[in-house]
PDB file of C-alpha atoms in Angstrom:
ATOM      1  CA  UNK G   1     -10.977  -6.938 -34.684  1.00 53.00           C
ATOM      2  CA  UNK G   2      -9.035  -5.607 -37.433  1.00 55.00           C
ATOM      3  CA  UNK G   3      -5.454  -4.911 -37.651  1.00 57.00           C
ATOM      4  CA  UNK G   4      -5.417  -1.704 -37.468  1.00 58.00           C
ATOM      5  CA  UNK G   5      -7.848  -1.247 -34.361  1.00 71.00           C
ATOM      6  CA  UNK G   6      -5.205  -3.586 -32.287  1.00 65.00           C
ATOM      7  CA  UNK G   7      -2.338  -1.616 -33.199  1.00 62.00           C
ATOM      8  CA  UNK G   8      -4.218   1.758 -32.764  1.00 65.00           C
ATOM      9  CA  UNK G   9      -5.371   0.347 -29.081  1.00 58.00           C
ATOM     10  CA  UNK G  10      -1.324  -1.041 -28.149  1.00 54.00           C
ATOM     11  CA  UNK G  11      -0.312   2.510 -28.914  1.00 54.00           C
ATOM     12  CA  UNK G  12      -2.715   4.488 -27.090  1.00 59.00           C
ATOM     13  CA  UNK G  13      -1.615   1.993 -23.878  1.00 54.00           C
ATOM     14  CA  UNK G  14       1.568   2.505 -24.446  1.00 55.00           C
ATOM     15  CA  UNK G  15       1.417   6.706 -24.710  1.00 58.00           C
ATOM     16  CA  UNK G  16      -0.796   6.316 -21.420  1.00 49.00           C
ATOM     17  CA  UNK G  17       2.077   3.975 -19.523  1.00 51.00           C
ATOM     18  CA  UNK G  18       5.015   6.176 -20.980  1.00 49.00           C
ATOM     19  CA  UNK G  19       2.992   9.340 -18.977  1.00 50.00           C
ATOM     20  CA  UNK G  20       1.593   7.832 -16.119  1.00 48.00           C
ATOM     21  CA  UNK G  21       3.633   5.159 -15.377  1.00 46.00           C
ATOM     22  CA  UNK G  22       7.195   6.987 -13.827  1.00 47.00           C
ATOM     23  CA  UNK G  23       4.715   8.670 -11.313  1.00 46.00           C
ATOM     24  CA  UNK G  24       3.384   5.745 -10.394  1.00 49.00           C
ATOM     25  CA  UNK G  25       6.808   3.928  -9.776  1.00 56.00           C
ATOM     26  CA  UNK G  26       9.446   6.862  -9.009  1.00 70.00           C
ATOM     27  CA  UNK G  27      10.151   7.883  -5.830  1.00 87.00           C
ATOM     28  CA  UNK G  28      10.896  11.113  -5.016  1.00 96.00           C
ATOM     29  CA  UNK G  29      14.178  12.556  -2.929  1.00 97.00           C
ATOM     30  CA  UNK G  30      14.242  15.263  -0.693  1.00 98.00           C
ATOM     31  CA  UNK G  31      17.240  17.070   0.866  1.00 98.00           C
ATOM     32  CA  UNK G  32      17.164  18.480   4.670  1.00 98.00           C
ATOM     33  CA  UNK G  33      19.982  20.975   4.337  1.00 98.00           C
ATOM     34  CA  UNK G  34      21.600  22.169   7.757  1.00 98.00           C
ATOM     35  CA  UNK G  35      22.382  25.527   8.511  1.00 96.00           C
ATOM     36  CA  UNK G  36      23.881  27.767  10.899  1.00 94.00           C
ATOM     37  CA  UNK G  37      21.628  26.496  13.749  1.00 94.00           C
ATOM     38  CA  UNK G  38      18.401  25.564  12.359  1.00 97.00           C
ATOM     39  CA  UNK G  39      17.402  23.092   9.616  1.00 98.00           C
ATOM     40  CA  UNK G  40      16.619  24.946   6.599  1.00 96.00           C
ATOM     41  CA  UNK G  41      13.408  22.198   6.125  1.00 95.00           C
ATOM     42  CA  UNK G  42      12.641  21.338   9.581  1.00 96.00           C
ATOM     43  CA  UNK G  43       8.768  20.011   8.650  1.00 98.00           C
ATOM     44  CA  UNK G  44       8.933  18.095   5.895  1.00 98.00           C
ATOM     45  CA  UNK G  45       6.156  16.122   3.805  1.00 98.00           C
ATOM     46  CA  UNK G  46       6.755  13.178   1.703  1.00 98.00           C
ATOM     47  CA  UNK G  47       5.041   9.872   0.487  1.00 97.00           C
ATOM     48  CA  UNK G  48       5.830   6.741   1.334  1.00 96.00           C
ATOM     49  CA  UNK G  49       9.037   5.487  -0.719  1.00 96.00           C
ATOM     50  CA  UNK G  50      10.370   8.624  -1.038  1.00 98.00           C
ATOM     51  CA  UNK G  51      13.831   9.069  -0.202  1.00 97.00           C
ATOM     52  CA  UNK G  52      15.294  11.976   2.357  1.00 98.00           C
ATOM     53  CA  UNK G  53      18.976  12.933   2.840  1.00 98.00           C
ATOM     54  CA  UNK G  54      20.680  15.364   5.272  1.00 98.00           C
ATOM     55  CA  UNK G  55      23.323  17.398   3.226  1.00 98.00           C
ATOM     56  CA  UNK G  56      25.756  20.044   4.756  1.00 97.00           C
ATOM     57  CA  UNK G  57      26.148  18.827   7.424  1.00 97.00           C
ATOM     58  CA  UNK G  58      29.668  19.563   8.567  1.00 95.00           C
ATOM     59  CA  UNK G  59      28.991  20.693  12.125  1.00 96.00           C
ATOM     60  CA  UNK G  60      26.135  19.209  12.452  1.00 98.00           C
ATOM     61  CA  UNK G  61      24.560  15.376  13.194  1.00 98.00           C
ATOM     62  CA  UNK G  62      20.814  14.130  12.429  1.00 98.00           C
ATOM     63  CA  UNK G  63      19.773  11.988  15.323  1.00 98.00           C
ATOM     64  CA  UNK G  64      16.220  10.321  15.452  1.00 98.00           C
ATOM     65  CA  UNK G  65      14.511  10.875  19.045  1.00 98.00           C
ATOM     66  CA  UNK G  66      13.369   7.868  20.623  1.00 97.00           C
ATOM     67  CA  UNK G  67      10.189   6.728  20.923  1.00 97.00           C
ATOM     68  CA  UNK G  68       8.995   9.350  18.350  1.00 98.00           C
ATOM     69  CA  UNK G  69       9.172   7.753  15.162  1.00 98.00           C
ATOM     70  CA  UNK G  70       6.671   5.371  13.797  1.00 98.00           C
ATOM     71  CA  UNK G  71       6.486   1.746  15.801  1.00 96.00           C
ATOM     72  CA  UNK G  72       8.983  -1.035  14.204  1.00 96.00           C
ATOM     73  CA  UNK G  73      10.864   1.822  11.898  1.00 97.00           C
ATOM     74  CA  UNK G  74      14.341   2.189  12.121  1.00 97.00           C
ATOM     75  CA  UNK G  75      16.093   4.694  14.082  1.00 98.00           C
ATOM     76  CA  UNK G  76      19.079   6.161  13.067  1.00 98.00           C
ATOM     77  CA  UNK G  77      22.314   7.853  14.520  1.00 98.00           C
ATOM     78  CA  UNK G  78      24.549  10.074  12.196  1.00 97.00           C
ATOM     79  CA  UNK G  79      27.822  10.984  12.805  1.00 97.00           C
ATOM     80  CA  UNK G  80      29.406  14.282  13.158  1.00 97.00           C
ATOM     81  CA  UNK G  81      29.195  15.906   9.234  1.00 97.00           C
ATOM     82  CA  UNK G  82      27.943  12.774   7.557  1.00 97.00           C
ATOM     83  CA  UNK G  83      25.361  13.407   5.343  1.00 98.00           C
ATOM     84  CA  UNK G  84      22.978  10.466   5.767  1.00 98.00           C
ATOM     85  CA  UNK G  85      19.637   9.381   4.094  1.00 98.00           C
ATOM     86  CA  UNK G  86      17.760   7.387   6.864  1.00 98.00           C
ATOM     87  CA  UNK G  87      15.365   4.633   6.021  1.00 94.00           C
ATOM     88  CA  UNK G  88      11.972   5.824   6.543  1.00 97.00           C
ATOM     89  CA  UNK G  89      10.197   2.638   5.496  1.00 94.00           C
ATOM     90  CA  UNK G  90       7.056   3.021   7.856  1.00 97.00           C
ATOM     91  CA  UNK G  91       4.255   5.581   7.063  1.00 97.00           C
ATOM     92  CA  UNK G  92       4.209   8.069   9.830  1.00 98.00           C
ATOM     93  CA  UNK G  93       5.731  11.158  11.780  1.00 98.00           C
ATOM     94  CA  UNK G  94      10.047  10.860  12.374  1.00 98.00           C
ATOM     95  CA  UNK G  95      11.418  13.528  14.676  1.00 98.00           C
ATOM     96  CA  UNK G  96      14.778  14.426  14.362  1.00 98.00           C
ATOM     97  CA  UNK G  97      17.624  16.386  16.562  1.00 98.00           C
ATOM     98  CA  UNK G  98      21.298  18.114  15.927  1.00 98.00           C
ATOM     99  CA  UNK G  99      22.707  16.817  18.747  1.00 97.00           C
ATOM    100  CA  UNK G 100      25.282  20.099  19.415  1.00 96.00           C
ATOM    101  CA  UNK G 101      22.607  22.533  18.767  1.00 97.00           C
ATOM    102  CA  UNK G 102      19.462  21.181  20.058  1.00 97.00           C
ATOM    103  CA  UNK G 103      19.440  23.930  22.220  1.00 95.00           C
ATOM    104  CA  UNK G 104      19.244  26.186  19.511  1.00 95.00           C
ATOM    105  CA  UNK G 105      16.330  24.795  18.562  1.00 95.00           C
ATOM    106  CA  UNK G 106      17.761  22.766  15.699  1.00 98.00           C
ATOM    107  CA  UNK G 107      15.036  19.915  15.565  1.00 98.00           C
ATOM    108  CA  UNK G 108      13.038  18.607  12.720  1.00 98.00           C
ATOM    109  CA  UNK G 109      10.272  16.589  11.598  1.00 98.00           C
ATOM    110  CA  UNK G 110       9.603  14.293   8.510  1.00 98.00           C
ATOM    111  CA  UNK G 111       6.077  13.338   7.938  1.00 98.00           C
ATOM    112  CA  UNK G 112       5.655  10.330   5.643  1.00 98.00           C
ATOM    113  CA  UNK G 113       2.130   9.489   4.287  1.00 98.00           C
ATOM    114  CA  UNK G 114      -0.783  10.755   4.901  1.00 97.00           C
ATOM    115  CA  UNK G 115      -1.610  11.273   8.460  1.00 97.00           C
ATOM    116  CA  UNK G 116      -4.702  12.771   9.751  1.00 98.00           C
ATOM    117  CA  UNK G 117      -5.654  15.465  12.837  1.00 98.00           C
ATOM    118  CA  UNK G 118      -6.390  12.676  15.157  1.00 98.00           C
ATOM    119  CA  UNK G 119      -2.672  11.344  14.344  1.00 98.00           C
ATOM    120  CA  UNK G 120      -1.298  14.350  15.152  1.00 98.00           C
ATOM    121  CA  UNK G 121      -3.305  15.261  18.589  1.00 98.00           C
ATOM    122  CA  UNK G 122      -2.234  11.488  19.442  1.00 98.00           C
ATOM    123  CA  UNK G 123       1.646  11.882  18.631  1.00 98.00           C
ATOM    124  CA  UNK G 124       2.077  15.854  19.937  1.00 98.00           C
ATOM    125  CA  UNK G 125       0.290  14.045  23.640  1.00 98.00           C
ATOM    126  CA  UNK G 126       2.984  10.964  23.159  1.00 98.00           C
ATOM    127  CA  UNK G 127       5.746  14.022  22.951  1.00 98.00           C
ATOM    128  CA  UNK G 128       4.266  15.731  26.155  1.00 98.00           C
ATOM    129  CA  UNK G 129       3.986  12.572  27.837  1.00 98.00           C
ATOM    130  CA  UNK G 130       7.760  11.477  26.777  1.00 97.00           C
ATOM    131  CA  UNK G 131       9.950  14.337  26.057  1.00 98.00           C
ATOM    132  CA  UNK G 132      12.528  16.099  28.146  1.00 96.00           C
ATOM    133  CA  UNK G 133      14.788  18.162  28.625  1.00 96.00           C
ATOM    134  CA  UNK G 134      16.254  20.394  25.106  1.00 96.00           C
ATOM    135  CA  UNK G 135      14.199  17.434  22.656  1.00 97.00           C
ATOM    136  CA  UNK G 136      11.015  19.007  24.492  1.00 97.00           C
ATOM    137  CA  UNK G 137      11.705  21.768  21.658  1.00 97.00           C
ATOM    138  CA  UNK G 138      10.274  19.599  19.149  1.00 98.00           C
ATOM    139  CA  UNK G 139       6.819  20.705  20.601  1.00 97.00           C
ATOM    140  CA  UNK G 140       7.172  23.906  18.998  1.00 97.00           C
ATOM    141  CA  UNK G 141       7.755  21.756  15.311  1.00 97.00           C
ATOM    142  CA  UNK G 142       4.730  19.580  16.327  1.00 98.00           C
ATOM    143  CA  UNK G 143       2.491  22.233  16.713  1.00 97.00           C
ATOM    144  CA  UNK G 144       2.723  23.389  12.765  1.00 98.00           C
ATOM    145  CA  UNK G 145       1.972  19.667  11.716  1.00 98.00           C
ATOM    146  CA  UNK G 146      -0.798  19.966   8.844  1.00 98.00           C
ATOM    147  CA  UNK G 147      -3.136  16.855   8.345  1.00 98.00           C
ATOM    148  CA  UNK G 148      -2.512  15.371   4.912  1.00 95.00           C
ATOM    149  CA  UNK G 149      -6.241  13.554   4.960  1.00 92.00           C
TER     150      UNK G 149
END
């Protein structure tokens, strides 16, 4: 090969990385914003290694309900007004609860991945079978759940 073909070839890759590559490798973040009583994003889709962060938060907390986030993922507790960005390392569906104003109805859900119909009939029966009491709201969150594939 010539020269000139080599370098014309190394260029062309390297145009192609420069545009496809940060898509490949960047993550993207998403903000759950809290308002009055209600999160302002309270079904929210992202891909695996994306990060997610609750912001104004001042009255508020972001609590994940247990036993409805994806097997071996971490759960996480936030304090009163702390604006936390939980680790969501495990592809799957993370519910989420305002402690103060679950009774309002202020309950979430972060879906991460692709999950399919059958994952969703499977975890909104899991939520019959296990919730009570004010978290039983998130039923109302689970029933707008979209299939991704």
């Amino acid at each position: 090969m010539s020269k000139m073909k080599i370098t014309d070839i190394l260029a062309k890759v390297m145009i192609v990385s420069a545009i496809l590559l940060p898509s490949l490798v960047s993550a993207a973040d998403h903000v759950i914003k809290a308002g009055a009583r209600a999160f302002e994003t309270p079904i929210l889709y992202v891909a695996e290694g994306d990060k997610v962060k609750f912001s104004n938060m001042n009255s508020h907390n972001s609590v994940s309900v247990e036993g409805m986030i994806p097997d071996g993922a971490t759960a996480w507790v936030g304090g009163m007004g702390e604006n936390i960005a939980p680790a969501l390392e495990k592809a799957g569906i993370y519910s989420y609860v305002c402690q103060p104003h679950i009774g309002f109805g202020m309950v979430g859900v972060i879906v991460v991945g692709d999950i399919s119909a059958d994952d969703i009939a499977a975890y909104k029966q899991k939520a019959i079978d296990s919730l009570e009491g004010p978290e039983r709201r998130l039923l109302g969150k689970i029933n707008k759940i979209k299939p991704t594939k």
